[in-house]
Coordinates of C-alpha atoms in Angstrom, one line a residue:
X1 CA 135.5 170.9 -129.2
X2 CA 133.7 167.6 -129.6
X3 CA 130.7 169.4 -131.3
X4 CA 133.2 171.0 -133.8
X5 CA 134.8 167.7 -134.6
X6 CA 131.5 166.0 -135.2
X7 CA 130.3 168.7 -137.5
X8 CA 133.6 168.9 -139.3
X9 CA 133.6 165.1 -139.9
X10 CA 130.1 165.2 -141.3
X11 CA 131.0 168.2 -143.5
X12 CA 134.1 166.5 -144.9
X13 CA 132.3 163.2 -145.4
X14 CA 129.4 164.9 -147.1
X15 CA 131.5 167.1 -149.4
X16 CA 133.8 164.2 -150.3
X17 CA 130.8 162.1 -151.4
X18 CA 129.4 165.0 -153.4
X19 CA 132.7 165.7 -155.1
X20 CA 133.2 162.1 -156.0
X21 CA 129.7 161.8 -157.5
X22 CA 130.0 165.2 -159.4
X23 CA 133.5 164.5 -160.9
X24 CA 132.4 160.9 -161.5
X25 CA 129.6 162.3 -163.7
X26 CA 132.2 164.1 -165.9
X27 CA 134.5 161.0 -165.8
X28 CA 131.6 158.6 -166.9
X29 CA 130.7 160.6 -170.0
X30 CA 134.3 161.3 -170.9
X31 CA 135.2 157.6 -170.8
X32 CA 131.9 156.7 -172.6
X33 CA 133.0 158.9 -175.5
X34 CA 136.6 157.6 -175.3
X35 CA 138.0 160.9 -174.1
X36 CA 141.2 160.6 -172.0
X37 CA 141.0 161.6 -168.3
X38 CA 144.4 162.5 -167.0
X39 CA 143.5 163.2 -163.4
X40 CA 140.6 162.4 -161.0
X41 CA 141.1 164.2 -157.7
X42 CA 139.1 164.8 -154.5
X43 CA 140.1 168.3 -153.4
X44 CA 142.7 170.4 -155.2
X45 CA 146.4 169.6 -155.2
X46 CA 148.4 172.8 -156.0
X47 CA 152.2 172.0 -155.6
X48 CA 151.6 168.6 -153.9
X49 CA 148.9 166.0 -153.1
X50 CA 148.2 164.0 -150.0
X51 CA 147.8 160.7 -151.9
X52 CA 147.9 159.6 -155.5
X53 CA 148.2 156.5 -157.5
X54 CA 148.0 155.5 -161.2
X55 CA 146.8 151.9 -161.9
X56 CA 148.9 149.8 -164.3
X57 CA 147.9 150.4 -168.0
X58 CA 145.6 153.3 -166.9
X59 CA 145.6 156.8 -168.4
X60 CA 144.2 158.3 -165.2
X61 CA 146.0 159.4 -162.0
X62 CA 143.7 159.2 -159.0
X63 CA 144.5 161.2 -155.8
X64 CA 143.5 163.4 -152.9
X65 CA 144.5 167.0 -152.7
X66 CA 145.2 169.1 -149.6
X67 CA 143.0 172.1 -150.4
X68 CA 139.3 171.2 -149.6
X69 CA 137.6 173.5 -152.1
X70 CA 136.1 170.9 -154.3
X71 CA 137.7 168.5 -156.7
X72 CA 138.5 168.1 -160.4
X73 CA 138.6 165.8 -163.3
X74 CA 141.3 166.8 -165.7
X75 CA 140.1 166.0 -169.2
X76 CA 142.5 166.1 -172.1
X77 CA 142.1 168.8 -174.6
X78 CA 140.0 171.4 -172.8
X79 CA 140.7 174.6 -170.9
X80 CA 139.7 174.0 -167.3
X81 CA 140.9 174.9 -163.8
X82 CA 144.3 173.3 -164.4
X83 CA 144.9 176.1 -167.0
X84 CA 147.1 173.7 -169.1
X85 CA 147.4 175.9 -172.1
X86 CA 150.5 174.2 -173.4
X87 CA 148.5 171.1 -174.3
X88 CA 146.1 173.3 -176.3
X89 CA 149.0 174.5 -178.5
X90 CA 149.6 171.0 -179.7
X91 CA 147.6 169.5 -182.7
X92 CA 144.3 168.0 -181.6
X93 CA 144.3 164.3 -180.9
X94 CA 141.3 162.0 -181.5
X95 CA 141.1 161.1 -177.8
X96 CA 140.9 164.8 -176.7
X97 CA 137.8 166.7 -175.6
X98 CA 138.2 169.3 -178.3
X99 CA 138.1 166.7 -181.0
X100 CA 134.7 165.3 -180.1
X101 CA 131.3 166.5 -181.5
X102 CA 129.6 169.3 -179.6
X103 CA 126.8 167.1 -178.3
X104 CA 129.3 164.7 -176.7
X105 CA 131.2 167.6 -175.1
X106 CA 127.9 169.0 -173.8
X107 CA 127.0 165.7 -172.1
X108 CA 130.5 165.5 -170.5
X109 CA 130.0 169.0 -169.1
X110 CA 126.5 168.5 -167.7
X111 CA 127.5 165.0 -166.3
X112 CA 128.5 166.3 -162.9
X113 CA 125.4 168.4 -162.4
X114 CA 123.2 165.5 -163.6
X115 CA 124.8 163.1 -161.2
X116 CA 124.4 165.5 -158.3
X117 CA 120.8 166.0 -158.9
X118 CA 120.1 162.3 -159.4
X119 CA 122.0 161.6 -156.2
X120 CA 119.8 164.1 -154.3
X121 CA 116.7 162.4 -155.6
X122 CA 118.0 159.0 -154.6
X123 CA 118.9 160.1 -151.1
X124 CA 115.6 161.7 -150.5
X125 CA 113.9 158.5 -151.8
X126 CA 115.9 156.3 -149.4
X127 CA 115.2 158.7 -146.5
X128 CA 111.5 158.4 -147.1
X129 CA 111.8 154.6 -147.5
X130 CA 113.9 154.2 -144.3
X131 CA 112.4 156.7 -141.9
X132 CA 109.2 157.8 -143.6
X133 CA 107.9 161.3 -143.1
X134 CA 106.5 162.7 -139.9
X135 CA 105.1 166.2 -139.1
X136 CA 102.5 168.0 -137.1
X137 CA 99.9 169.4 -139.4
X138 CA 99.1 173.1 -139.0
X139 CA 95.4 172.4 -138.8
X140 CA 96.0 170.1 -135.8
X141 CA 97.8 172.8 -133.8
X142 CA 94.8 173.6 -131.8
X143 CA 96.6 176.3 -129.7
X144 CA 97.5 178.1 -132.9
X145 CA 100.7 180.0 -133.6
X146 CA 102.7 182.7 -131.8
X147 CA 103.5 185.8 -133.9
X148 CA 106.1 188.5 -133.3
X149 CA 105.5 192.2 -133.4
X150 CA 106.1 192.4 -137.2
X151 CA 103.4 189.8 -137.8
X152 CA 101.0 191.4 -135.4
X153 CA 101.3 194.7 -137.2
X154 CA 100.3 192.9 -140.4
X155 CA 97.2 191.6 -138.8
X156 CA 98.1 188.2 -137.3
X157 CA 97.0 187.4 -133.7
X158 CA 98.4 184.9 -131.3
X159 CA 96.4 181.7 -131.5
X160 CA 95.6 182.0 -135.2
X161 CA 95.6 178.7 -137.0
X162 CA 97.2 179.1 -140.4
X163 CA 94.9 177.7 -143.2
X164 CA 96.1 178.9 -146.6
X165 CA 98.2 181.4 -148.6
X166 CA 96.8 182.7 -151.9
X167 CA 94.4 179.8 -151.9
X168 CA 97.1 177.1 -151.4
X169 CA 96.6 175.0 -148.3
X170 CA 99.4 175.4 -145.6
X171 CA 100.1 171.9 -144.3
X172 CA 103.2 172.0 -142.1
X173 CA 105.5 174.3 -140.2
X174 CA 108.7 174.6 -142.2
X175 CA 110.6 177.0 -144.5
X176 CA 108.1 176.3 -147.3
X177 CA 105.3 177.7 -145.1
X178 CA 107.4 180.8 -144.3
X179 CA 108.1 181.2 -148.0
X180 CA 104.4 180.9 -148.8
X181 CA 103.6 183.6 -146.2
X182 CA 106.2 186.0 -147.6
X183 CA 105.1 185.7 -151.2
X184 CA 101.3 185.6 -150.5
X185 CA 99.0 188.6 -151.1
X186 CA 96.3 187.0 -148.9
X187 CA 96.6 184.6 -146.0
X188 CA 93.6 182.9 -144.4
X189 CA 93.7 182.0 -140.7
X190 CA 91.2 180.3 -138.4
X191 CA 90.5 182.7 -135.5
X192 CA 88.0 181.8 -132.7
X193 CA 86.4 179.3 -135.0
X194 CA 86.0 181.7 -138.0
X195 CA 88.1 182.2 -141.1
X196 CA 89.8 185.6 -141.3
X197 CA 91.6 187.1 -144.4
X198 CA 94.8 188.9 -143.8
X199 CA 96.2 191.1 -146.6
X200 CA 100.0 190.7 -146.8
X201 CA 102.4 193.6 -147.6
X202 CA 105.5 193.1 -149.7
X203 CA 107.9 191.4 -147.3
X204 CA 111.2 189.6 -147.7
X205 CA 111.6 186.0 -146.7
X206 CA 115.2 186.7 -145.8
X207 CA 114.2 189.5 -143.4
X208 CA 111.5 187.6 -141.6
X209 CA 113.5 184.4 -141.4
X210 CA 116.2 186.2 -139.4
X211 CA 113.8 187.9 -137.0
X212 CA 114.2 187.1 -133.3
X213 CA 111.7 186.3 -131.8
X214 CA 110.5 184.4 -134.9
X215 CA 107.9 185.9 -137.3
X216 CA 105.8 182.8 -136.5
X217 CA 106.3 179.9 -134.1
X218 CA 104.3 177.1 -132.5
X219 CA 102.4 178.6 -129.6
X220 CA 103.3 176.8 -126.4
X221 CA 100.8 177.0 -123.4
X222 CA 102.1 178.9 -120.4
X223 CA 101.9 175.8 -118.2
X224 CA 104.8 174.2 -116.3
X225 CA 105.3 170.6 -117.2
X226 CA 108.4 169.7 -115.2
X227 CA 110.7 171.4 -112.7
X228 CA 114.3 170.3 -112.2
X229 CA 115.8 170.1 -108.7
X230 CA 118.0 173.0 -107.6
X231 CA 116.8 175.2 -110.5
X232 CA 115.3 178.6 -110.1
X233 CA 111.7 177.4 -110.4
X234 CA 112.2 174.6 -107.9
X235 CA 113.8 177.0 -105.3
X236 CA 110.9 179.4 -105.8
X237 CA 108.4 176.6 -105.1
X238 CA 106.9 176.3 -108.5
X239 CA 105.4 172.9 -109.5
X240 CA 104.1 171.0 -112.4
X241 CA 100.7 172.3 -113.6
X242 CA 101.3 175.9 -112.5
X243 CA 100.2 178.6 -115.0
X244 CA 102.5 181.6 -115.6
X245 CA 100.6 184.8 -115.4
X246 CA 103.1 187.7 -115.4
X247 CA 106.8 188.4 -115.6
X248 CA 108.0 191.5 -113.8
X249 CA 104.5 192.9 -114.2
X250 CA 104.2 192.0 -117.9
X251 CA 101.3 189.7 -118.6
X252 CA 102.1 186.3 -120.1
X253 CA 99.8 184.4 -122.4
X254 CA 102.2 181.7 -123.6
X255 CA 105.5 180.0 -122.7
X256 CA 106.9 181.7 -125.8
X257 CA 106.4 185.1 -124.1
X258 CA 108.0 183.8 -121.0
X259 CA 111.2 182.8 -122.9
X260 CA 111.2 186.1 -124.7
X261 CA 111.1 188.0 -121.4
X262 CA 113.8 185.8 -120.0
X263 CA 116.0 186.4 -123.0
X264 CA 115.6 190.2 -122.7
X265 CA 116.5 190.0 -119.0
X266 CA 119.6 188.1 -120.0
X267 CA 120.7 190.7 -122.5
X268 CA 120.2 193.5 -119.9
X269 CA 122.1 191.6 -117.3
X270 CA 125.0 190.9 -119.7
X271 CA 125.3 194.6 -120.5
X272 CA 125.5 195.2 -116.7
X273 CA 128.0 192.3 -116.5
X274 CA 125.8 190.2 -114.2
X275 CA 126.1 186.4 -114.3
X276 CA 122.5 185.8 -113.2
X277 CA 119.3 187.8 -112.5
X278 CA 116.1 187.7 -110.5
X279 CA 112.6 188.5 -111.5
X280 CA 109.1 188.4 -110.1
X281 CA 106.7 185.8 -111.4
X282 CA 103.0 185.7 -110.9
X283 CA 101.6 182.2 -111.2
X284 CA 98.3 180.4 -110.7
X285 CA 97.8 177.1 -109.0
X286 CA 94.3 175.5 -108.8
X287 CA 92.8 179.0 -109.5
X288 CA 94.8 180.7 -106.7
X289 CA 97.4 183.3 -107.7
X290 CA 100.7 184.0 -106.0
X291 CA 103.9 185.9 -106.6
X292 CA 107.4 184.6 -106.2
X293 CA 110.9 185.8 -106.9
X294 CA 112.9 183.5 -109.3
X295 CA 116.7 183.6 -109.7
X296 CA 118.4 182.2 -112.8
X297 CA 121.6 180.2 -112.7
X298 CA 124.9 181.4 -114.2
X299 CA 123.6 180.5 -117.7
X300 CA 120.3 182.4 -117.1
X301 CA 118.3 179.2 -117.0
X302 CA 115.5 178.4 -114.5
X303 CA 115.6 174.6 -115.3
X304 CA 111.9 174.1 -116.0
X305 CA 110.0 172.9 -119.1
X306 CA 106.7 173.8 -120.6
X307 CA 103.7 171.6 -121.2
X308 CA 103.8 169.5 -124.4
X309 CA 100.6 170.4 -126.3
X310 CA 100.2 166.7 -127.1
X311 CA 99.6 167.2 -130.8
X312 CA 99.4 163.9 -132.7
X313 CA 101.9 163.8 -135.6
X314 CA 100.9 162.9 -139.1
X315 CA 103.0 159.8 -140.1
X316 CA 103.7 158.8 -143.7
X317 CA 105.4 155.5 -144.6
X318 CA 106.6 154.5 -148.1
X319 CA 107.3 151.2 -149.7
X320 CA 110.5 150.8 -151.7
X321 CA 108.9 151.6 -155.0
X322 CA 106.6 154.2 -153.5
X323 CA 109.6 156.1 -152.1
X324 CA 111.0 157.1 -155.6
X325 CA 108.1 159.3 -156.9
X326 CA 107.9 160.8 -153.4
X327 CA 111.6 161.4 -153.3
X328 CA 111.6 163.0 -156.8
X329 CA 108.8 165.3 -155.7
X330 CA 110.7 166.3 -152.6
X331 CA 113.9 166.9 -154.5
X332 CA 112.1 169.0 -157.2
X333 CA 110.3 171.1 -154.5
X334 CA 113.6 171.6 -152.7
X335 CA 115.2 172.8 -155.9
X336 CA 112.3 175.2 -156.7
X337 CA 112.6 176.7 -153.2
X338 CA 116.3 177.2 -153.4
X339 CA 116.1 178.7 -156.9
X340 CA 113.3 181.0 -155.7
X341 CA 115.4 182.2 -152.8
X342 CA 118.4 183.0 -154.9
X343 CA 117.0 186.4 -155.6
X344 CA 117.8 187.4 -152.1
X345 CA 121.5 186.8 -152.7
X346 CA 121.6 190.0 -154.8
X347 CA 120.3 192.2 -152.0
X348 CA 122.4 194.0 -149.3
X349 CA 121.1 191.7 -146.6
X350 CA 121.6 188.7 -148.8
X351 CA 125.2 189.5 -149.5
X352 CA 125.8 189.6 -145.8
X353 CA 124.1 186.3 -145.3
X354 CA 126.4 184.4 -147.8
X355 CA 128.4 181.9 -145.8
X356 CA 131.4 179.7 -146.3
X357 CA 132.5 176.4 -144.8
X358 CA 131.6 177.5 -141.3
X359 CA 128.0 178.2 -142.3
X360 CA 127.7 174.9 -144.2
X361 CA 129.2 173.0 -141.3
X362 CA 126.7 174.6 -138.8
X363 CA 123.7 173.1 -140.6
X364 CA 124.8 169.6 -139.6
X365 CA 123.6 168.4 -136.1
X366 CA 125.8 168.6 -133.0
X367 CA 125.4 164.8 -132.5
X368 CA 125.7 162.2 -135.2
X369 CA 122.3 161.6 -136.7
X370 CA 122.2 159.6 -140.0
X371 CA 118.8 160.9 -141.0
X372 CA 119.8 164.5 -140.6
X373 CA 123.2 163.8 -142.2
X374 CA 121.7 162.3 -145.4
X375 CA 119.0 165.0 -145.5
X376 CA 121.7 167.7 -145.4
X377 CA 123.8 165.9 -148.0
X378 CA 120.9 165.7 -150.4
X379 CA 120.2 169.4 -149.9
X380 CA 123.9 170.3 -150.5
X381 CA 123.8 168.0 -153.6
X382 CA 120.9 170.1 -154.9
X383 CA 122.8 173.3 -154.2
X384 CA 126.0 172.0 -155.9
X385 CA 124.0 171.0 -159.0
X386 CA 122.3 174.3 -159.3
X387 CA 125.4 176.5 -158.6
X388 CA 127.5 174.5 -161.1
X389 CA 124.9 174.9 -163.9
X390 CA 124.9 178.7 -163.6
X391 CA 126.4 180.3 -166.8
X392 CA 129.5 181.5 -165.1
X393 CA 133.0 180.9 -166.7
X394 CA 135.0 178.3 -164.8
X395 CA 131.8 176.5 -163.8
X396 CA 130.2 173.7 -165.7
X397 CA 127.4 176.1 -166.7
X398 CA 130.0 178.4 -168.3
X399 CA 131.3 175.6 -170.5
X400 CA 127.7 174.6 -171.4
X401 CA 127.0 178.2 -172.4
X402 CA 129.9 178.3 -174.8
X403 CA 128.9 174.9 -176.2
X404 CA 125.4 176.1 -176.8
X405 CA 126.8 179.1 -178.6
X406 CA 128.8 176.7 -180.8
X407 CA 125.8 174.6 -181.6
X408 CA 123.8 177.7 -182.6
X409 CA 126.6 179.6 -184.4
X410 CA 128.3 176.5 -185.8
X411 CA 131.7 177.7 -184.8
X412 CA 133.8 177.4 -181.6
X413 CA 134.9 180.4 -179.5
X414 CA 138.7 180.8 -179.8
X415 CA 141.0 179.0 -177.3
X416 CA 142.3 182.5 -176.3
X417 CA 138.7 183.6 -175.5
X418 CA 138.1 180.5 -173.5
X419 CA 141.3 180.9 -171.6
X420 CA 140.5 184.5 -170.6
X421 CA 136.9 183.5 -169.7
X422 CA 138.3 180.7 -167.5
X423 CA 140.6 183.2 -165.7
X424 CA 137.8 185.7 -165.1
X425 CA 135.5 183.0 -163.8
X426 CA 138.1 181.6 -161.4
X427 CA 138.8 185.2 -160.2
X428 CA 135.1 185.7 -159.5
X429 CA 134.7 182.3 -157.8
X430 CA 137.7 182.8 -155.5
X431 CA 136.4 186.3 -154.7
X432 CA 133.0 184.8 -153.7
X433 CA 134.8 182.1 -151.7
X434 CA 136.9 184.7 -149.8
X435 CA 133.8 186.9 -149.2
X436 CA 131.7 183.9 -147.9
X437 CA 134.4 182.7 -145.5
X438 CA 135.1 186.3 -144.4
X439 CA 131.4 186.6 -143.4
X440 CA 131.9 183.4 -141.3
X441 CA 134.8 185.0 -139.5
X442 CA 132.8 188.2 -138.9
X443 CA 129.9 186.2 -137.4
X444 CA 132.4 184.3 -135.2
X445 CA 134.2 187.4 -134.0
X446 CA 131.1 189.6 -133.5

């Protein structure tokens, strides 16, 4: 319950900030061009609001709605999510959105997206300034990588050190590396001190990202580093420095393989409704082999940890002014990756992977971590900016599309057309919202 509350608080805080910045972008340009803003709300307020106030001599009512699906900035003289069509039947007023030149209306509509993107760049810059950047370079992972069956069928071998994909150097183990592997036609690895070329088939990033065991992972040596008292390893007499040789007769070459075998044993035991299980383990100590029986606890743990390979991380630090170009580069790279991955949404597997608030909340850490919080907030700000600029009615991108049409055709779409377009767009968005959260429910239940 505590984990749920921590994640929920982070989610609400992050989304509230993003909504304020996004709607603030619309508000800023609207007031810059002397357009009246009637409401500025965090979250939606159908029927009632949790809080509202209107400063003296102000045209704008500020408030907090009860429906946490975003927020809105009600601008006079435009058809938006408020669907205030009665106002549009009145003669245009000079302070209304519809009375302003198309270029001003265009800036008002892209204001939210612009602010979200700039916010993401600023957050990334401040993360780099405050915490810097730290990672273990792939070339420094001397034990190489561990590959699953799919990767081995392609041609990878356990212990391979990843060098490049289609001539581009692979530097760190992250989603960008996985994306590069999925899109490459040729991958170069260092195997036994020699470079080897691996021809890649057409594979989907979405498919390999969901594989368990992972398509590629850091290879961990099959050496015990520590043993906790009263755990399965301790009771079996295993000690620090022991090398794991075989699990129930299956040879082990890495700690990764040991955890895979333990996971398969757990699944079999759960089918048989057993709360724990035993297995035989061959180990080596000072060159002498022995076999013991190990019993897991009721959570199928043996309470032992593997040896840390001892890789030295690459650390990058940034001064205040240095952090901004680095933050901009990081933000642009994040946007490129997200846009590139959008093609998977329109596949069968991609549709199943769409998630709602539960999925978004799960990306936040179980314990409060400011670096992780700000990193996730910047990423969500990138997503919000991109999704809102899509040319879909009811989104900012839909309004932008109609304004671009007006600039080219030199005539406005009719109010009736805009009203119907807004209704269709809202129907599509609510359908997507329901589908995404329905997927979350299915994942929770099954």
